[in-house]
Structure formats: structure tokens, C-alpha cells
């Protein structure tokens, strides 16, 4: 009678052990699959860094007061007191909200206005132009195509070869330096800066 009871206990112990091993195996496999899925997601984001436009509530939570005022309420930041007016590093400027590439440092110049100024967008289809009659003036507003964010204004007093000046608020932009272009999914734009990288110098800054 006692031997029978001992055998039963051993069988019960083996059964518990197998369940434990099976559970541990499932946890390990699940962790591996989750890690793989996350890696795939990150790779997909790198291949397509452009993101959808969040809701207005999310934007109010994520953006600073100045960023929200500029991008969503057509505000204007203080000249000479913003992130990129005197930034001379090589790289691209992307839409703060969606990540859409907007301008290149190769087309940036010192306009003397205290705001980042460019002779042209990196891709004309990434920005839209809109008539602006606010404050009793006739101006051309520039907006991000994917985000519909207010970027700044377009003027016809820029340097050659375009004669245009895209006067943009830093608060509507995010700068991606050349050394991070590939890492952040903008590798296709590295070729724009290869001549500058080979010579080891900064791209020349056009003067107004």
C-alpha cells in the first residue's frame, strides 16, 4: 500500500515538472518572437520614417507650447532665439510632426532675419503654398504637405539660383545630422552630402 502511494507521488512530480518545463519553453519562445517582432517594427520604421499625424489632443501633450503655437496656430517664434537660425551642420530638416523631409542644409543660407532660411525645399511636393492675407499683408504661407503644419512664409528676395527665401520656424522642424541619416531611415539623402564628407569641410553658406 505504501509503495503504491510513493509511485503516485513520483508520477505527480514528473507531471508538474513537465508542465513547468513546457511553460518555461513557451515563455522563452514568446520572448524571442516578441523581440523579433520589435526588431522588424524598428526596421520598418527606419525604412519609412514618416509617421501619421497624431490627434490634436496628442499634439498638445507631445509638443512644447511654442511648437504647438507655430505648427497648429500659425504662430511665429522669436528671431535669433530659436534652435536652427544659426545651425551650420550638414544634414536635413524634417517635419517635426510627421518626419517628412523638408529642407537640406545644402540649401540653407544666412538671411540675417534670425530664422532658418532656405532657397528651396528638399522636394517641392513635400510642401504646399497658400495665400496669406493676415495682418493686412499679402504673403505666401508655406505648410508641410503631410502634416498640414504651418512652417513659415515664402519670399522672393532670396539669393541665386532660385531667388526665393523660405523663411521657416525652427519650432516646426527637427534637424537630422548626416551621421544619423541612415540610422533614422533617411539613408537615401546621404548621397547629397558625399562630396562635402570627402573634402572634410562644411558646405558653403550662401549669403544674402
PDB file of N, CA, C and O in Angstrom, residues 83-125:
ATOM      1  N   UNK A  83      16.081  77.360 -32.348  1.00  0.00           N
ATOM      2  CA  UNK A  83      17.053  76.259 -32.416  1.00  0.00           C
ATOM      3  C   UNK A  83      17.989  76.283 -33.619  1.00  0.00           C
ATOM      4  O   UNK A  83      19.165  75.940 -33.494  1.00  0.00           O
ATOM      5  N   UNK A  84      17.502  76.657 -34.795  1.00  0.00           N
ATOM      6  CA  UNK A  84      18.290  76.412 -36.005  1.00  0.00           C
ATOM      7  C   UNK A  84      18.681  77.635 -36.824  1.00  0.00           C
ATOM      8  O   UNK A  84      19.253  77.496 -37.902  1.00  0.00           O
ATOM      9  N   UNK A  85      18.396  78.829 -36.351  1.00  0.00           N
ATOM     10  CA  UNK A  85      18.679  80.002 -37.186  1.00  0.00           C
ATOM     11  C   UNK A  85      20.171  80.104 -37.528  1.00  0.00           C
ATOM     12  O   UNK A  85      20.537  80.547 -38.622  1.00  0.00           O
ATOM     13  N   UNK A  86      21.040  79.647 -36.606  1.00  0.00           N
ATOM     14  CA  UNK A  86      22.477  79.718 -36.869  1.00  0.00           C
ATOM     15  C   UNK A  86      23.127  78.333 -36.882  1.00  0.00           C
ATOM     16  O   UNK A  86      24.316  78.197 -36.616  1.00  0.00           O
ATOM     17  N   UNK A  87      22.333  77.319 -37.195  1.00  0.00           N
ATOM     18  CA  UNK A  87      22.873  75.958 -37.286  1.00  0.00           C
ATOM     19  C   UNK A  87      23.574  75.782 -38.634  1.00  0.00           C
ATOM     20  O   UNK A  87      22.961  75.965 -39.684  1.00  0.00           O
ATOM     21  N   UNK A  88      24.848  75.409 -38.621  1.00  0.00           N
ATOM     22  CA  UNK A  88      25.616  75.262 -39.859  1.00  0.00           C
ATOM     23  C   UNK A  88      26.053  73.817 -40.111  1.00  0.00           C
ATOM     24  O   UNK A  88      26.870  73.570 -40.998  1.00  0.00           O
ATOM     25  N   UNK A  89      25.529  72.886 -39.343  1.00  0.00           N
ATOM     26  CA  UNK A  89      25.910  71.485 -39.514  1.00  0.00           C
ATOM     27  C   UNK A  89      25.237  70.890 -40.750  1.00  0.00           C
ATOM     28  O   UNK A  89      24.122  71.278 -41.101  1.00  0.00           O
ATOM     29  N   UNK A  90      25.890  69.940 -41.430  1.00  0.00           N
ATOM     30  CA  UNK A  90      25.272  69.288 -42.588  1.00  0.00           C
ATOM     31  C   UNK A  90      24.215  68.288 -42.157  1.00  0.00           C
ATOM     32  O   UNK A  90      24.392  67.554 -41.180  1.00  0.00           O
ATOM     33  N   UNK A  91      23.109  68.282 -42.868  1.00  0.00           N
ATOM     34  CA  UNK A  91      22.026  67.360 -42.553  1.00  0.00           C
ATOM     35  C   UNK A  91      20.740  67.834 -43.194  1.00  0.00           C
ATOM     36  O   UNK A  91      20.740  68.749 -44.027  1.00  0.00           O
ATOM     37  N   UNK A  92      19.637  67.226 -42.804  1.00  0.00           N
ATOM     38  CA  UNK A  92      18.343  67.619 -43.353  1.00  0.00           C
ATOM     39  C   UNK A  92      17.405  68.045 -42.227  1.00  0.00           C
ATOM     40  O   UNK A  92      17.569  67.655 -41.073  1.00  0.00           O
ATOM     41  N   UNK A  93      16.427  68.847 -42.603  1.00  0.00           N
ATOM     42  CA  UNK A  93      15.411  69.321 -41.662  1.00  0.00           C
ATOM     43  C   UNK A  93      14.095  68.644 -42.037  1.00  0.00           C
ATOM     44  O   UNK A  93      13.634  68.760 -43.170  1.00  0.00           O
ATOM     45  N   UNK A  94      13.515  67.933 -41.072  1.00  0.00           N
ATOM     46  CA  UNK A  94      12.288  67.190 -41.350  1.00  0.00           C
ATOM     47  C   UNK A  94      11.116  67.794 -40.587  1.00  0.00           C
ATOM     48  O   UNK A  94      11.290  68.549 -39.626  1.00  0.00           O
ATOM     49  N   UNK A  95       9.929  67.454 -41.029  1.00  0.00           N
ATOM     50  CA  UNK A  95       8.708  67.916 -40.377  1.00  0.00           C
ATOM     51  C   UNK A  95       8.689  67.411 -38.939  1.00  0.00           C
ATOM     52  O   UNK A  95       8.843  66.224 -38.682  1.00  0.00           O
ATOM     53  N   UNK A  96       8.511  68.304 -37.996  1.00  0.00           N
ATOM     54  CA  UNK A  96       8.524  67.947 -36.585  1.00  0.00           C
ATOM     55  C   UNK A  96       7.475  66.890 -36.254  1.00  0.00           C
ATOM     56  O   UNK A  96       7.710  66.001 -35.428  1.00  0.00           O
ATOM     57  N   UNK A  97       6.333  66.945 -36.914  1.00  0.00           N
ATOM     58  CA  UNK A  97       5.213  66.066 -36.573  1.00  0.00           C
ATOM     59  C   UNK A  97       5.258  64.733 -37.311  1.00  0.00           C
ATOM     60  O   UNK A  97       5.071  63.671 -36.716  1.00  0.00           O
ATOM     61  N   UNK A  98       5.535  64.756 -38.604  1.00  0.00           N
ATOM     62  CA  UNK A  98       5.475  63.519 -39.387  1.00  0.00           C
ATOM     63  C   UNK A  98       6.838  62.946 -39.753  1.00  0.00           C
ATOM     64  O   UNK A  98       6.938  61.783 -40.123  1.00  0.00           O
ATOM     65  N   UNK A  99       7.885  63.758 -39.677  1.00  0.00           N
ATOM     66  CA  UNK A  99       9.202  63.281 -40.089  1.00  0.00           C
ATOM     67  C   UNK A  99       9.446  63.405 -41.581  1.00  0.00           C
ATOM     68  O   UNK A  99      10.483  62.969 -42.090  1.00  0.00           O
ATOM     69  N   UNK A 100       8.520  64.003 -42.310  1.00  0.00           N
ATOM     70  CA  UNK A 100       8.676  64.187 -43.755  1.00  0.00           C
ATOM     71  C   UNK A 100       9.876  65.098 -44.035  1.00  0.00           C
ATOM     72  O   UNK A 100       9.989  66.183 -43.458  1.00  0.00           O
ATOM     73  N   UNK A 101      10.807  64.685 -44.920  1.00  0.00           N
ATOM     74  CA  UNK A 101      11.957  65.546 -45.254  1.00  0.00           C
ATOM     75  C   UNK A 101      11.487  66.841 -45.918  1.00  0.00           C
ATOM     76  O   UNK A 101      10.696  66.811 -46.860  1.00  0.00           O
ATOM     77  N   UNK A 102      11.960  67.974 -45.409  1.00  0.00           N
ATOM     78  CA  UNK A 102      11.507  69.268 -45.920  1.00  0.00           C
ATOM     79  C   UNK A 102      12.620  70.096 -46.550  1.00  0.00           C
ATOM     80  O   UNK A 102      12.479  70.588 -47.669  1.00  0.00           O
ATOM     81  N   UNK A 103      13.741  70.259 -45.838  1.00  0.00           N
ATOM     82  CA  UNK A 103      14.812  71.115 -46.337  1.00  0.00           C
ATOM     83  C   UNK A 103      16.172  70.477 -46.065  1.00  0.00           C
ATOM     84  O   UNK A 103      16.315  69.645 -45.176  1.00  0.00           O
ATOM     85  N   UNK A 104      17.165  70.911 -46.862  1.00  0.00           N
ATOM     86  CA  UNK A 104      18.533  70.421 -46.701  1.00  0.00           C
ATOM     87  C   UNK A 104      19.442  71.572 -46.273  1.00  0.00           C
ATOM     88  O   UNK A 104      19.227  72.728 -46.665  1.00  0.00           O
ATOM     89  N   UNK A 105      20.458  71.243 -45.492  1.00  0.00           N
ATOM     90  CA  UNK A 105      21.429  72.271 -45.085  1.00  0.00           C
ATOM     91  C   UNK A 105      22.186  72.818 -46.290  1.00  0.00           C
ATOM     92  O   UNK A 105      22.735  73.919 -46.247  1.00  0.00           O
ATOM     93  N   UNK A 106      22.221  72.054 -47.382  1.00  0.00           N
ATOM     94  CA  UNK A 106      22.893  72.493 -48.603  1.00  0.00           C
ATOM     95  C   UNK A 106      22.190  73.704 -49.217  1.00  0.00           C
ATOM     96  O   UNK A 106      22.790  74.459 -49.984  1.00  0.00           O
ATOM     97  N   UNK A 107      20.903  73.883 -48.897  1.00  0.00           N
ATOM     98  CA  UNK A 107      20.126  74.995 -49.437  1.00  0.00           C
ATOM     99  C   UNK A 107      19.840  76.055 -48.380  1.00  0.00           C
ATOM    100  O   UNK A 107      19.065  76.977 -48.617  1.00  0.00           O
ATOM    101  N   UNK A 108      20.472  75.943 -47.230  1.00  0.00           N
ATOM    102  CA  UNK A 108      20.273  76.894 -46.146  1.00  0.00           C
ATOM    103  C   UNK A 108      21.262  78.066 -46.301  1.00  0.00           C
ATOM    104  O   UNK A 108      22.401  77.867 -46.693  1.00  0.00           O
ATOM    105  N   UNK A 109      20.809  79.267 -45.992  1.00  0.00           N
ATOM    106  CA  UNK A 109      21.692  80.429 -46.098  1.00  0.00           C
ATOM    107  C   UNK A 109      21.377  81.425 -44.988  1.00  0.00           C
ATOM    108  O   UNK A 109      20.310  81.367 -44.354  1.00  0.00           O
ATOM    109  N   UNK A 110      22.295  82.299 -44.744  1.00  0.00           N
ATOM    110  CA  UNK A 110      22.136  83.319 -43.711  1.00  0.00           C
ATOM    111  C   UNK A 110      21.399  84.511 -44.300  1.00  0.00           C
ATOM    112  O   UNK A 110      21.963  85.306 -45.050  1.00  0.00           O
ATOM    113  N   UNK A 111      20.132  84.633 -43.938  1.00  0.00           N
ATOM    114  CA  UNK A 111      19.317  85.723 -44.471  1.00  0.00           C
ATOM    115  C   UNK A 111      19.388  86.967 -43.595  1.00  0.00           C
ATOM    116  O   UNK A 111      18.886  88.035 -43.974  1.00  0.00           O
ATOM    117  N   UNK A 112      19.975  86.834 -42.407  1.00  0.00           N
ATOM    118  CA  UNK A 112      20.057  87.959 -41.496  1.00  0.00           C
ATOM    119  C   UNK A 112      18.754  88.252 -40.774  1.00  0.00           C
ATOM    120  O   UNK A 112      18.642  89.263 -40.074  1.00  0.00           O
ATOM    121  N   UNK A 113      17.773  87.373 -40.932  1.00  0.00           N
ATOM    122  CA  UNK A 113      16.453  87.605 -40.329  1.00  0.00           C
ATOM    123  C   UNK A 113      16.307  86.987 -38.948  1.00  0.00           C
ATOM    124  O   UNK A 113      15.392  87.361 -38.196  1.00  0.00           O
ATOM    125  N   UNK A 114      17.169  86.013 -38.619  1.00  0.00           N
ATOM    126  CA  UNK A 114      17.049  85.344 -37.332  1.00  0.00           C
ATOM    127  C   UNK A 114      16.201  84.100 -37.363  1.00  0.00           C
ATOM    128  O   UNK A 114      15.917  83.500 -36.318  1.00  0.00           O
ATOM    129  N   UNK A 115      15.778  83.699 -38.567  1.00  0.00           N
ATOM    130  CA  UNK A 115      15.040  82.445 -38.748  1.00  0.00           C
ATOM    131  C   UNK A 115      15.772  81.584 -39.774  1.00  0.00           C
ATOM    132  O   UNK A 115      16.463  82.120 -40.662  1.00  0.00           O
ATOM    133  N   UNK A 116      15.642  80.269 -39.708  1.00  0.00           N
ATOM    134  CA  UNK A 116      16.242  79.406 -40.732  1.00  0.00           C
ATOM    135  C   UNK A 116      15.687  79.770 -42.107  1.00  0.00           C
ATOM    136  O   UNK A 116      14.465  79.909 -42.272  1.00  0.00           O
ATOM    137  N   UNK A 117      16.562  79.948 -43.081  1.00  0.00           N
ATOM    138  CA  UNK A 117      16.128  80.328 -44.427  1.00  0.00           C
ATOM    139  C   UNK A 117      16.734  79.383 -45.453  1.00  0.00           C
ATOM    140  O   UNK A 117      17.907  79.026 -45.362  1.00  0.00           O
ATOM    141  N   UNK A 118      15.934  79.009 -46.441  1.00  0.00           N
ATOM    142  CA  UNK A 118      16.353  78.047 -47.466  1.00  0.00           C
ATOM    143  C   UNK A 118      15.972  78.570 -48.847  1.00  0.00           C
ATOM    144  O   UNK A 118      14.968  79.267 -49.007  1.00  0.00           O
ATOM    145  N   UNK A 119      16.780  78.218 -49.846  1.00  0.00           N
ATOM    146  CA  UNK A 119      16.481  78.648 -51.214  1.00  0.00           C
ATOM    147  C   UNK A 119      15.433  77.764 -51.872  1.00  0.00           C
ATOM    148  O   UNK A 119      14.766  78.189 -52.812  1.00  0.00           O
ATOM    149  N   UNK A 120      15.275  76.537 -51.367  1.00  0.00           N
ATOM    150  CA  UNK A 120      14.275  75.626 -51.920  1.00  0.00           C
ATOM    151  C   UNK A 120      14.067  74.458 -50.967  1.00  0.00           C
ATOM    152  O   UNK A 120      14.923  74.163 -50.136  1.00  0.00           O
ATOM    153  N   UNK A 121      12.916  73.772 -51.096  1.00  0.00           N
ATOM    154  CA  UNK A 121      12.687  72.577 -50.277  1.00  0.00           C
ATOM    155  C   UNK A 121      13.466  71.396 -50.844  1.00  0.00           C
ATOM    156  O   UNK A 121      13.884  71.420 -52.006  1.00  0.00           O
ATOM    157  N   UNK A 122      13.648  70.380 -50.035  1.00  0.00           N
ATOM    158  CA  UNK A 122      14.379  69.200 -50.486  1.00  0.00           C
ATOM    159  C   UNK A 122      13.595  68.468 -51.572  1.00  0.00           C
ATOM    160  O   UNK A 122      14.168  67.878 -52.488  1.00  0.00           O
ATOM    161  N   UNK A 123      12.263  68.510 -51.480  1.00  0.00           N
ATOM    162  CA  UNK A 123      11.354  68.008 -52.519  1.00  0.00           C
ATOM    163  C   UNK A 123      10.163  68.959 -52.573  1.00  0.00           C
ATOM    164  O   UNK A 123       9.496  69.158 -51.559  1.00  0.00           O
ATOM    165  N   UNK A 124       9.911  69.512 -53.729  1.00  0.00           N
ATOM    166  CA  UNK A 124       8.848  70.511 -53.842  1.00  0.00           C
ATOM    167  C   UNK A 124       7.484  69.951 -53.451  1.00  0.00           C
ATOM    168  O   UNK A 124       6.626  70.671 -52.927  1.00  0.00           O
ATOM    169  N   UNK A 125       7.273  68.645 -53.685  1.00  0.00           N
ATOM    170  CA  UNK A 125       5.973  68.047 -53.373  1.00  0.00           C
ATOM    171  C   UNK A 125       5.746  67.854 -51.876  1.00  0.00           C
ATOM    172  O   UNK A 125       4.641  67.496 -51.445  1.00  0.00           O
TER     173      UNK A 125
END
